Amino acid sequence: MDEEEKTVKRKNVLKIVFSVLALVLLIITYVSLKNINEKKENEEKTAEEILSIPAENVEKISFSLDEQTVTFEKQDDKWIYADDKNFPVDEEKLQETVDGLESITSDKELKDVDDLSEYGLKDNSGRKIEIYTTEGEKRTIQIGDMNTTTQSYYAIIDDIKDTVYMIESSFVSLYDGKLYDYAEAGTFPVISSNEIDEIQVKKSDSSYTLKISSEVSSGWMIETENVNEEADSSAASQAATSINSLSYLDFIDYNCEDYSKYGLENPEAEILVKYHQEVELEEEDSESDDEETKIENKEILLKIGNKEDNNYYVCVDGSREIYTMSNDSLENLLGKTVSDYWNLKVNYYSITDLKSMSVEHGGVKDVLSIEKKTDEDGEGEELYYVNGEEAEEDSFKNFFNGVVNISAKERLEETYQADGEPEWKFIFENEDAREEVSYYIFDENFYVAVKDNGTSYLINKLDVTNLDNLLKVLKNGGDGGEEQ
């Protein structure tokens, strides 16, 4: 055999080998696909309905909650808790558990089971659901352990012990929890921050009251036994927002007879909210055809008891219902003291309220005043003066605003005891009041402003030194040149 024949023979052998390999591959692919399809068909066949009870046929159901058996019965188309007919059953929640009985399916069936203990089902251990129907039937579902791989539960139906089913965890979850998970809970009223008129926070160590006021620029007053002054607008608004965010967490007791169990007989803290809301009028209450709503003044007193698991037990005054509220939401109010609401503005005066202001600085005293004049036609104008001489309006307002817009870095707990004369002194007068504020050098970065009532503030030095130039501009007629 020559070399050419040998080459042809090798090529033919290779063709046969490749053909055989291709055929084997096709056979393997076919078998694999066939097995996959058969497996899918088997899975579809095993995911079958094992129990179906129409919801309208269920008249009583018992199951375990928190290691106690509870029974709910249907009476006059309403569900009641058998052990306490006054218990506020959540109809929607319970109906959801009953609706779950309409179609219970299993994705795997284990037959000829000898040892139920392998599945957490021996000797009636595990949870049992008992269903009583209007047709006089009693059906049972006993639930055992969870299969951690499939996240399904083992179960037996009607005490047939040789067949174990695997049922979905979504069904089992319908019968989980505590008794009060099946109670219709109340809600803490939703109070918008713009509906709040007053917030009283009473605590054993410190108490305070925030009140809406149209007489101050921030819109809020802060009060204690010793304090009655304008509150910081931002801090007061945060308190009002905290009221708006209050809500109940867990329903604990619908008919409390011993408040001391929750620390609510003599609560450590109370929050009283006075507010107003628009309510719809009944027809007989309307004085005209156009009236549909009215503003109604309301109040609610929230009592705060013991703390457990980072939540507080709470109840509303006059109610026997006990709930929990989160520590975070309540601490926005309970964790505050009056100093957290101090307004850091040193002066609250508006230029429209000012009659005169005297300024002492560098050994010189200047008096700023405003005179309001009205002509024969009743048209009015305001004239501005420095030391009796008419001043330029813009420079007058710039200096005044520079003084009254100063805000402190912080407010001192105690009155500052000054050593020496003040660097600046301001005396504000209007028709009803007189207020004096003195500024002392504290260190290279700060002044201390001391009001005549003793209130003391730490002020950034730059905010005060800017006044020197503004006063010079004012006294020079607004041109910023040398003082005449």
CSV table of C-alpha atoms in Angstrom, one decimal:
chain,number,residue,atom,x,y,z
A,1,MET,CA,0.0,0.0,0.0
A,2,ASP,CA,1.5,3.3,-1.1
A,3,GLU,CA,1.5,6.4,1.0
A,4,GLU,CA,-1.5,8.0,-0.8
A,5,GLU,CA,-3.7,5.0,-0.1
A,6,LYS,CA,-2.7,5.1,3.6
A,7,THR,CA,-3.7,8.8,3.8
A,8,VAL,CA,-7.2,8.1,2.3
A,9,LYS,CA,-7.7,5.2,4.6
A,10,ARG,CA,-6.9,7.4,7.7
A,11,LYS,CA,-9.3,10.1,6.5
A,12,ASN,CA,-12.1,7.6,6.1
A,13,VAL,CA,-11.4,6.2,9.6
A,14,LEU,CA,-11.5,9.7,11.1
A,15,LYS,CA,-14.9,10.4,9.3
A,16,ILE,CA,-16.4,7.3,10.8
A,17,VAL,CA,-15.0,8.2,14.3
A,18,PHE,CA,-16.4,11.7,14.1
A,19,SER,CA,-19.8,10.5,12.9
A,20,VAL,CA,-20.0,8.0,15.8
A,21,LEU,CA,-19.0,10.7,18.3
A,22,ALA,CA,-21.7,13.1,16.9
A,23,LEU,CA,-24.3,10.3,17.1
A,24,VAL,CA,-23.3,9.6,20.8
A,25,LEU,CA,-23.6,13.3,21.6
A,26,LEU,CA,-27.0,13.6,20.1
A,27,ILE,CA,-28.1,10.5,22.0
A,28,ILE,CA,-26.8,12.0,25.3
A,29,THR,CA,-28.5,15.4,24.5
A,30,TYR,CA,-31.8,13.6,23.8
A,31,VAL,CA,-31.7,11.6,27.0
A,32,SER,CA,-30.8,14.6,29.1
A,33,LEU,CA,-33.7,16.7,27.6
A,34,LYS,CA,-36.0,13.7,28.1
A,35,ASN,CA,-35.0,13.4,31.8
A,36,ILE,CA,-35.4,17.1,32.3
A,37,ASN,CA,-38.9,17.2,30.8
A,38,GLU,CA,-39.9,14.1,32.8
A,39,LYS,CA,-38.6,15.7,36.0
A,40,LYS,CA,-40.6,18.9,35.2
A,41,GLU,CA,-43.7,16.8,34.6
A,42,ASN,CA,-43.2,15.0,37.9
A,43,GLU,CA,-42.7,18.2,39.7
A,44,GLU,CA,-45.9,19.6,38.2
A,45,LYS,CA,-47.7,16.5,39.2
A,46,THR,CA,-46.5,16.6,42.8
A,47,ALA,CA,-47.4,20.3,43.3
A,48,GLU,CA,-51.0,19.2,43.8
A,49,GLU,CA,-53.8,20.4,46.1
A,50,ILE,CA,-54.0,18.3,49.2
A,51,LEU,CA,-56.8,20.2,51.1
A,52,SER,CA,-59.5,22.7,50.1
A,53,ILE,CA,-62.0,24.2,52.5
A,54,PRO,CA,-64.2,27.0,51.2
A,55,ALA,CA,-63.8,30.1,53.4
A,56,GLU,CA,-67.5,30.6,53.8
A,57,ASN,CA,-67.9,27.1,55.2
A,58,VAL,CA,-65.5,27.7,58.1
A,59,GLU,CA,-67.3,28.5,61.4
A,60,LYS,CA,-64.5,27.9,63.9
A,61,ILE,CA,-60.7,27.6,63.8
A,62,SER,CA,-58.1,26.8,66.4
A,63,PHE,CA,-54.3,27.1,66.1
A,64,SER,CA,-51.2,27.8,68.3
A,65,LEU,CA,-49.9,31.3,68.9
A,66,ASP,CA,-46.9,31.9,71.1
A,67,GLU,CA,-47.2,28.5,72.7
A,68,GLN,CA,-50.9,28.9,73.5
A,69,THR,CA,-54.0,27.5,71.6
A,70,VAL,CA,-56.4,30.2,70.4
A,71,THR,CA,-59.9,29.6,69.0
A,72,PHE,CA,-61.9,32.0,66.8
A,73,GLU,CA,-65.5,31.5,66.1
A,74,LYS,CA,-67.9,33.1,63.7
A,75,GLN,CA,-71.0,34.6,65.2
A,76,ASP,CA,-73.5,36.8,63.2
A,77,ASP,CA,-71.0,37.1,60.4
A,78,LYS,CA,-68.3,38.4,62.7
A,79,TRP,CA,-65.2,36.6,64.1
A,80,ILE,CA,-64.9,36.5,67.9
A,81,TYR,CA,-62.1,35.3,70.2
A,82,ALA,CA,-63.7,32.3,72.0
A,83,ASP,CA,-61.9,33.1,75.4
A,84,ASP,CA,-62.9,36.7,75.4
A,85,LYS,CA,-65.8,37.9,73.2
A,86,ASN,CA,-64.9,41.5,73.8
A,87,PHE,CA,-61.4,41.0,72.3
A,88,PRO,CA,-61.1,43.4,69.2
A,89,VAL,CA,-60.5,40.8,66.5
A,90,ASP,CA,-59.0,42.1,63.3
A,91,GLU,CA,-61.6,40.8,60.8
A,92,GLU,CA,-59.3,41.3,57.8
A,93,LYS,CA,-56.4,39.5,59.4
A,94,LEU,CA,-58.4,36.5,60.5
A,95,GLN,CA,-60.2,36.3,57.1
A,96,GLU,CA,-56.8,36.1,55.5
A,97,THR,CA,-56.0,33.0,57.6
A,98,VAL,CA,-59.3,31.4,56.6
A,99,ASP,CA,-58.9,32.3,52.9
A,100,GLY,CA,-55.6,30.4,53.1
A,101,LEU,CA,-57.6,27.2,53.5
A,102,GLU,CA,-59.2,27.5,50.1
A,103,SER,CA,-56.3,25.7,48.4
A,104,ILE,CA,-53.4,24.1,50.2
A,105,THR,CA,-50.9,22.5,47.9
A,106,SER,CA,-47.9,20.3,48.4
A,107,ASP,CA,-44.8,20.1,46.2
A,108,LYS,CA,-43.7,16.8,47.6
A,109,GLU,CA,-45.4,13.8,49.2
A,110,LEU,CA,-43.6,11.3,51.4
A,111,LYS,CA,-45.4,7.9,51.6
A,112,ASP,CA,-45.1,4.9,53.9
A,113,VAL,CA,-43.5,7.0,56.7
A,114,ASP,CA,-42.5,5.0,59.7
A,115,ASP,CA,-40.9,7.6,62.0
A,116,LEU,CA,-42.8,10.9,62.3
A,117,SER,CA,-40.2,12.3,64.7
A,118,GLU,CA,-37.8,12.8,61.8
A,119,TYR,CA,-40.2,15.5,60.6
A,120,GLY,CA,-41.1,17.0,64.0
A,121,LEU,CA,-44.5,15.4,63.9
A,122,LYS,CA,-44.4,12.6,66.5
A,123,ASP,CA,-47.1,12.3,69.2
A,124,ASN,CA,-49.0,15.4,68.1
A,125,SER,CA,-45.9,17.6,68.6
A,126,GLY,CA,-45.6,20.7,66.5
A,127,ARG,CA,-48.4,23.1,65.7
A,128,LYS,CA,-51.9,21.9,64.9
A,129,ILE,CA,-54.6,23.8,63.0
A,130,GLU,CA,-58.2,22.6,63.6
A,131,ILE,CA,-60.9,23.7,61.3
A,132,TYR,CA,-64.6,23.2,62.0
A,133,THR,CA,-67.1,23.7,59.1
A,134,THR,CA,-70.7,24.5,58.8
A,135,GLU,CA,-71.2,21.0,57.5
A,136,GLY,CA,-70.1,19.4,60.8
A,137,GLU,CA,-66.7,18.4,59.6
A,138,LYS,CA,-63.5,18.7,61.5
A,139,ARG,CA,-60.2,18.9,59.5
A,140,THR,CA,-56.7,19.1,61.0
A,141,ILE,CA,-53.4,20.2,59.7
A,142,GLN,CA,-50.4,19.3,61.9
A,143,ILE,CA,-47.2,21.3,61.0
A,144,GLY,CA,-43.8,20.0,61.9
A,145,ASP,CA,-40.2,21.1,61.2
A,146,MET,CA,-39.0,23.2,58.3
A,147,ASN,CA,-36.8,21.7,55.6
A,148,THR,CA,-34.0,24.3,55.5
A,149,THR,CA,-33.1,23.4,51.9
A,150,THR,CA,-36.6,23.9,50.4
A,151,GLN,CA,-37.9,26.3,53.0
A,152,SER,CA,-41.0,24.2,53.1
A,153,TYR,CA,-42.7,22.6,56.2
A,154,TYR,CA,-43.5,19.0,56.8
A,155,ALA,CA,-47.2,18.4,57.6
A,156,ILE,CA,-49.8,15.7,58.0
A,157,ILE,CA,-53.5,16.0,57.2
A,158,ASP,CA,-56.3,14.7,59.4
A,159,ASP,CA,-53.9,12.6,61.5
A,160,ILE,CA,-53.1,10.3,58.6
A,161,LYS,CA,-49.6,9.4,59.9
A,162,ASP,CA,-48.1,7.4,57.1
A,163,THR,CA,-48.1,10.3,54.6
A,164,VAL,CA,-46.1,13.5,55.1
A,165,TYR,CA,-46.6,16.5,52.8
A,166,MET,CA,-44.3,19.4,52.2
A,167,ILE,CA,-46.2,22.7,52.2
A,168,GLU,CA,-45.2,26.3,51.5
A,169,SER,CA,-44.0,28.5,54.3
A,170,SER,CA,-46.3,31.3,53.1
A,171,PHE,CA,-49.3,29.2,54.3
A,172,VAL,CA,-47.7,28.4,57.7
A,173,SER,CA,-46.9,32.1,58.2
A,174,LEU,CA,-50.6,32.8,58.3
A,175,TYR,CA,-50.7,31.1,61.6
A,176,ASP,CA,-47.6,32.6,63.2
A,177,GLY,CA,-47.1,35.3,65.8
A,178,LYS,CA,-48.9,36.4,69.0
A,179,LEU,CA,-52.5,36.8,69.9
A,180,TYR,CA,-52.4,40.6,69.5
A,181,ASP,CA,-51.2,40.2,65.9
A,182,TYR,CA,-54.9,39.2,65.3
A,183,ALA,CA,-56.3,42.2,67.1
A,184,GLU,CA,-57.5,45.4,65.5
A,185,ALA,CA,-55.2,48.0,66.9
A,186,GLY,CA,-56.0,51.7,67.4
A,187,THR,CA,-53.9,54.4,65.8
A,188,PHE,CA,-52.3,57.5,67.4
A,189,PRO,CA,-54.0,60.5,65.8
A,190,VAL,CA,-52.2,62.1,62.8
A,191,ILE,CA,-51.5,65.7,63.8
A,192,SER,CA,-49.8,67.9,61.3
A,193,SER,CA,-47.2,70.3,62.6
A,194,ASN,CA,-49.2,73.3,61.4
A,195,GLU,CA,-52.2,72.2,63.5
A,196,ILE,CA,-50.3,72.2,66.8
A,197,ASP,CA,-50.9,75.0,69.2
A,198,GLU,CA,-49.1,73.8,72.3
A,199,ILE,CA,-46.8,71.0,73.4
A,200,GLN,CA,-46.3,70.2,77.1
A,201,VAL,CA,-43.5,67.8,78.0
A,202,LYS,CA,-43.6,66.7,81.7
A,203,LYS,CA,-40.7,64.8,83.1
A,204,SER,CA,-39.5,64.0,86.6
A,205,ASP,CA,-36.2,65.8,86.1
A,206,SER,CA,-37.3,68.7,83.8
A,207,SER,CA,-40.4,69.9,82.1
A,208,TYR,CA,-41.1,72.5,79.4
A,209,THR,CA,-43.9,73.9,77.3
A,210,LEU,CA,-43.8,75.1,73.7
A,211,LYS,CA,-46.6,77.5,72.6
A,212,ILE,CA,-47.5,79.0,69.3
A,213,SER,CA,-47.3,82.9,69.5
A,214,SER,CA,-47.9,85.5,66.9
A,215,GLU,CA,-46.1,88.1,69.0
A,216,VAL,CA,-42.6,86.8,68.4
A,217,SER,CA,-40.7,86.4,65.1
A,218,SER,CA,-39.9,82.7,65.6
A,219,GLY,CA,-43.6,82.0,66.1
A,220,TRP,CA,-42.9,79.9,69.3
A,221,MET,CA,-42.5,80.6,73.0
A,222,ILE,CA,-40.7,78.3,75.4
A,223,GLU,CA,-41.9,78.2,79.0
A,224,THR,CA,-40.9,76.7,82.3
A,225,GLU,CA,-41.5,77.7,85.9
A,226,ASN,CA,-38.7,80.3,85.5
A,227,VAL,CA,-38.6,81.0,81.8
A,228,ASN,CA,-41.0,82.6,79.4
A,229,GLU,CA,-39.3,83.7,76.2
A,230,GLU,CA,-39.1,83.3,72.4
A,231,ALA,CA,-38.0,79.8,71.3
A,232,ASP,CA,-35.7,78.9,68.5
A,233,SER,CA,-37.8,78.4,65.4
A,234,SER,CA,-35.9,75.4,64.1
A,235,ALA,CA,-35.9,73.5,67.4
A,236,ALA,CA,-39.6,74.2,68.0
A,237,SER,CA,-40.5,73.1,64.4
A,238,GLN,CA,-38.5,69.9,65.0
A,239,ALA,CA,-40.6,69.2,68.1
A,240,ALA,CA,-43.8,69.7,66.1
A,241,THR,CA,-42.6,67.4,63.4
A,242,SER,CA,-41.8,64.8,66.1
A,243,ILE,CA,-45.4,64.9,67.2
A,244,ASN,CA,-46.5,64.3,63.6
A,245,SER,CA,-44.3,61.2,63.4
A,246,LEU,CA,-45.6,59.5,66.5
A,247,SER,CA,-47.2,56.1,65.9
A,248,TYR,CA,-47.9,52.9,67.8
A,249,LEU,CA,-45.7,49.8,67.3
A,250,ASP,CA,-47.1,46.7,69.1
A,251,PHE,CA,-50.6,46.3,70.5
A,252,ILE,CA,-50.0,45.0,74.1
A,253,ASP,CA,-53.3,45.0,76.0
A,254,TYR,CA,-56.8,46.1,74.9
A,255,ASN,CA,-58.3,46.3,78.4
A,256,CYS,CA,-55.6,47.0,80.9
A,257,GLU,CA,-56.5,46.6,84.6
A,258,ASP,CA,-53.1,47.1,86.1
A,259,TYR,CA,-51.2,50.0,84.7
A,260,SER,CA,-48.3,49.5,87.1
A,261,LYS,CA,-47.2,46.4,85.0
A,262,TYR,CA,-46.2,48.9,82.3
A,263,GLY,CA,-45.0,51.8,84.5
A,264,LEU,CA,-48.1,53.8,83.6
A,265,GLU,CA,-49.8,54.1,87.0
A,266,ASN,CA,-47.4,57.0,87.9
A,267,PRO,CA,-45.7,57.6,84.5
A,268,GLU,CA,-42.2,59.0,84.3
A,269,ALA,CA,-43.2,61.3,81.5
A,270,GLU,CA,-46.3,62.7,79.8
A,271,ILE,CA,-46.8,64.6,76.5
A,272,LEU,CA,-49.8,66.9,76.2
A,273,VAL,CA,-50.6,68.1,72.7
A,274,LYS,CA,-53.1,70.9,72.1
A,275,TYR,CA,-54.1,71.2,68.5
A,276,HIS,CA,-56.9,72.2,66.1
A,277,GLN,CA,-58.3,70.3,63.1
A,278,GLU,CA,-60.8,70.9,60.4
A,279,VAL,CA,-63.8,68.5,60.8
A,280,GLU,CA,-66.8,67.9,58.7
A,281,LEU,CA,-70.1,69.3,60.0
A,282,GLU,CA,-73.2,67.2,60.4
A,283,GLU,CA,-76.2,68.7,58.6
A,284,GLU,CA,-77.9,69.7,61.9
A,285,ASP,CA,-74.8,71.6,63.0
A,286,SER,CA,-74.5,73.7,59.9
A,287,GLU,CA,-75.7,77.3,60.3
A,288,SER,CA,-75.8,77.9,56.5
A,289,ASP,CA,-75.9,75.9,53.3
A,290,ASP,CA,-72.3,76.9,52.5
A,291,GLU,CA,-70.9,75.6,55.8
A,292,GLU,CA,-69.4,72.1,55.4
A,293,THR,CA,-66.5,72.2,57.9
A,294,LYS,CA,-65.4,73.8,61.1
A,295,ILE,CA,-62.2,74.2,63.1
A,296,GLU,CA,-62.3,72.1,66.3
A,297,ASN,CA,-59.9,72.4,69.2
A,298,LYS,CA,-58.6,69.1,70.5
A,299,GLU,CA,-56.0,67.8,72.9
A,300,ILE,CA,-54.4,64.4,73.6
A,301,LEU,CA,-52.3,63.3,76.7
A,302,LEU,CA,-49.8,60.6,76.0
A,303,LYS,CA,-48.5,58.7,79.1
A,304,ILE,CA,-45.0,57.1,78.8
A,305,GLY,CA,-44.2,54.1,81.0
A,306,ASN,CA,-41.4,51.6,81.3
A,307,LYS,CA,-38.8,51.0,78.6
A,308,GLU,CA,-38.3,47.5,77.2
A,309,ASP,CA,-36.3,46.4,74.1
A,310,ASN,CA,-35.7,50.0,73.2
A,311,ASN,CA,-39.4,50.8,73.1
A,312,TYR,CA,-41.7,52.5,75.7
A,313,TYR,CA,-45.1,51.3,76.9
A,314,VAL,CA,-47.6,54.1,76.3
A,315,CYS,CA,-51.3,54.8,76.6
A,316,VAL,CA,-53.5,57.8,76.0
A,317,ASP,CA,-55.2,59.3,79.1
A,318,GLY,CA,-58.6,57.7,79.6
A,319,SER,CA,-57.9,54.7,77.5
A,320,ARG,CA,-57.2,51.1,78.7
A,321,GLU,CA,-55.4,50.2,75.5
A,322,ILE,CA,-51.6,49.7,75.9
A,323,TYR,CA,-49.2,50.0,73.0
A,324,THR,CA,-45.5,50.5,72.5
A,325,MET,CA,-43.7,53.4,70.8
A,326,SER,CA,-40.1,53.6,69.6
A,327,ASN,CA,-37.5,55.1,71.8
A,328,ASP,CA,-36.2,57.1,68.8
A,329,SER,CA,-39.4,58.9,68.1
A,330,LEU,CA,-40.1,59.8,71.7
A,331,GLU,CA,-36.5,60.8,72.5
A,332,ASN,CA,-36.9,63.7,70.1
A,333,LEU,CA,-39.1,65.2,72.8
A,334,LEU,CA,-38.2,63.5,76.1
A,335,GLY,CA,-34.4,63.9,75.5
A,336,LYS,CA,-34.7,67.7,75.2
A,337,THR,CA,-34.4,70.3,78.0
A,338,VAL,CA,-35.4,74.0,77.9
A,339,SER,CA,-31.9,75.0,76.8
A,340,ASP,CA,-32.3,73.0,73.6
A,341,TYR,CA,-35.1,75.5,72.6
A,342,TRP,CA,-33.3,78.7,73.6
A,343,ASN,CA,-33.4,81.2,70.8
A,344,LEU,CA,-29.8,82.2,70.0
A,345,LYS,CA,-30.9,85.6,68.6
A,346,VAL,CA,-29.8,88.3,71.1
A,347,ASN,CA,-32.4,90.9,70.2
A,348,TYR,CA,-35.9,90.3,68.9
A,349,TYR,CA,-36.7,93.9,67.9
A,350,SER,CA,-38.3,94.8,64.5
A,351,ILE,CA,-37.5,98.3,63.1
A,352,THR,CA,-41.3,98.9,62.9
A,353,ASP,CA,-41.5,98.6,66.7
A,354,LEU,CA,-38.5,100.7,67.5
A,355,LYS,CA,-38.9,104.2,69.1
A,356,SER,CA,-35.2,104.8,69.8
A,357,MET,CA,-31.9,103.0,70.3
A,358,SER,CA,-28.9,104.3,72.1
A,359,VAL,CA,-25.4,103.1,71.3
A,360,GLU,CA,-22.4,103.4,73.5
A,361,HIS,CA,-19.0,102.5,72.0
A,362,GLY,CA,-15.5,103.8,72.4
A,363,GLY,CA,-16.6,106.4,75.0
A,364,VAL,CA,-19.2,107.9,72.7
A,365,LYS,CA,-22.9,107.7,73.1
A,366,ASP,CA,-25.2,108.0,70.0
A,367,VAL,CA,-29.0,108.0,69.9
A,368,LEU,CA,-30.8,106.6,67.0
A,369,SER,CA,-34.6,107.4,66.7
A,370,ILE,CA,-37.4,107.1,64.2
A,371,GLU,CA,-40.2,109.6,63.8
A,372,LYS,CA,-43.4,108.8,62.0
A,373,LYS,CA,-45.1,111.8,60.2
A,374,THR,CA,-48.5,112.0,58.5
A,375,ASP,CA,-49.5,114.7,56.1
A,376,GLU,CA,-53.0,116.3,55.6
A,377,ASP,CA,-54.0,113.5,53.2
A,378,GLY,CA,-53.2,110.9,55.8
A,379,GLU,CA,-50.1,109.8,53.9
A,380,GLY,CA,-47.3,108.7,56.3
A,381,GLU,CA,-43.5,108.6,56.1
A,382,GLU,CA,-40.7,107.7,58.5
A,383,LEU,CA,-37.8,109.9,59.2
A,384,TYR,CA,-34.6,108.5,60.7
A,385,TYR,CA,-32.3,110.4,63.1
A,386,VAL,CA,-28.9,110.1,64.7
A,387,ASN,CA,-28.4,112.4,67.6
A,388,GLY,CA,-31.3,114.6,66.5
A,389,GLU,CA,-29.9,115.0,62.9
A,390,GLU,CA,-31.7,113.4,60.0
A,391,ALA,CA,-29.9,110.3,58.8
A,392,GLU,CA,-29.8,108.4,55.5
A,393,GLU,CA,-32.4,105.7,55.5
A,394,ASP,CA,-30.4,102.8,54.1
A,395,SER,CA,-27.4,103.3,56.3
A,396,PHE,CA,-29.7,103.6,59.3
A,397,LYS,CA,-31.4,100.3,58.5
A,398,ASN,CA,-28.1,98.6,57.7
A,399,PHE,CA,-26.7,99.4,61.1
A,400,PHE,CA,-29.9,98.5,62.9
A,401,ASN,CA,-30.2,95.2,61.1
A,402,GLY,CA,-26.5,94.5,61.8
A,403,VAL,CA,-27.3,94.8,65.5
A,404,VAL,CA,-30.5,92.9,65.7
A,405,ASN,CA,-29.5,90.1,63.4
A,406,ILE,CA,-26.6,88.9,65.6
A,407,SER,CA,-27.1,85.3,66.6
A,408,ALA,CA,-25.1,83.6,69.3
A,409,LYS,CA,-22.9,80.5,68.9
A,410,GLU,CA,-24.3,79.3,72.2
A,411,ARG,CA,-26.2,80.6,75.2
A,412,LEU,CA,-24.5,80.4,78.6
A,413,GLU,CA,-26.1,78.4,81.4
A,414,GLU,CA,-25.4,81.2,84.0
A,415,THR,CA,-25.2,84.9,83.9
A,416,TYR,CA,-21.7,86.1,82.8
A,417,GLN,CA,-19.9,88.1,85.5
A,418,ALA,CA,-18.2,90.9,83.6
A,419,ASP,CA,-14.9,92.4,84.6
A,420,GLY,CA,-14.7,96.0,83.4
A,421,GLU,CA,-16.7,98.2,81.1
A,422,PRO,CA,-18.5,96.8,78.0
A,423,GLU,CA,-17.1,97.3,74.5
A,424,TRP,CA,-20.6,98.0,73.2
A,425,LYS,CA,-23.9,98.8,75.0
A,426,PHE,CA,-27.3,99.0,73.3
A,427,ILE,CA,-30.5,100.3,74.9
A,428,PHE,CA,-33.7,99.6,72.9
A,429,GLU,CA,-36.9,101.4,73.7
A,430,ASN,CA,-40.4,101.3,72.2
A,431,GLU,CA,-43.9,102.2,73.5
A,432,ASP,CA,-44.1,99.3,75.9
A,433,ALA,CA,-40.6,98.1,76.9
A,434,ARG,CA,-36.9,98.9,77.4
A,435,GLU,CA,-34.1,96.4,77.0
A,436,GLU,CA,-30.4,96.8,77.6
A,437,VAL,CA,-27.6,94.6,76.1
A,438,SER,CA,-23.9,94.9,76.8
A,439,TYR,CA,-21.1,93.3,74.8
A,440,TYR,CA,-17.8,92.3,76.6
A,441,ILE,CA,-14.6,91.0,75.1
A,442,PHE,CA,-14.4,87.3,76.1
A,443,ASP,CA,-11.3,86.2,74.3
A,444,GLU,CA,-9.6,86.7,70.9
A,445,ASN,CA,-12.5,85.0,69.1
A,446,PHE,CA,-15.6,85.8,71.1
A,447,TYR,CA,-17.7,88.5,72.8
A,448,VAL,CA,-20.2,87.8,75.5
A,449,ALA,CA,-23.5,89.6,75.2
A,450,VAL,CA,-25.3,90.2,78.5
A,451,LYS,CA,-28.9,91.3,78.6
A,452,ASP,CA,-30.3,93.3,81.6
A,453,ASN,CA,-32.3,90.2,82.7
A,454,GLY,CA,-29.0,88.3,83.1
A,455,THR,CA,-29.3,86.1,79.9
A,456,SER,CA,-25.8,85.7,78.4
A,457,TYR,CA,-24.7,84.7,74.9
A,458,LEU,CA,-21.4,83.8,73.3
A,459,ILE,CA,-21.0,85.8,70.1
A,460,ASN,CA,-18.5,85.4,67.2
A,461,LYS,CA,-16.2,88.5,67.3
A,462,LEU,CA,-16.5,89.1,63.6
A,463,ASP,CA,-20.3,89.7,63.9
A,464,VAL,CA,-19.6,92.5,66.4
A,465,THR,CA,-16.6,94.2,64.9
A,466,ASN,CA,-18.5,94.7,61.6
A,467,LEU,CA,-20.8,97.1,63.5
A,468,ASP,CA,-18.0,99.6,63.9
A,469,ASN,CA,-17.8,100.4,60.2
A,470,LEU,CA,-21.6,100.4,59.8
A,471,LEU,CA,-21.9,103.0,62.6
A,472,LYS,CA,-19.3,105.2,60.9
A,473,VAL,CA,-21.1,105.0,57.6
A,474,LEU,CA,-24.4,106.0,59.3
A,475,LYS,CA,-22.8,109.0,61.1
A,476,ASN,CA,-21.2,110.2,58.0
A,477,GLY,CA,-24.4,110.4,56.1
A,478,GLY,CA,-24.0,107.0,54.3
A,479,ASP,CA,-20.8,107.8,52.3
A,480,GLY,CA,-18.4,105.8,54.5
A,481,GLY,CA,-16.0,108.8,54.7
A,482,GLU,CA,-14.3,110.3,57.8
A,483,GLU,CA,-16.6,111.2,60.6
A,484,GLN,CA,-17.6,114.9,60.6
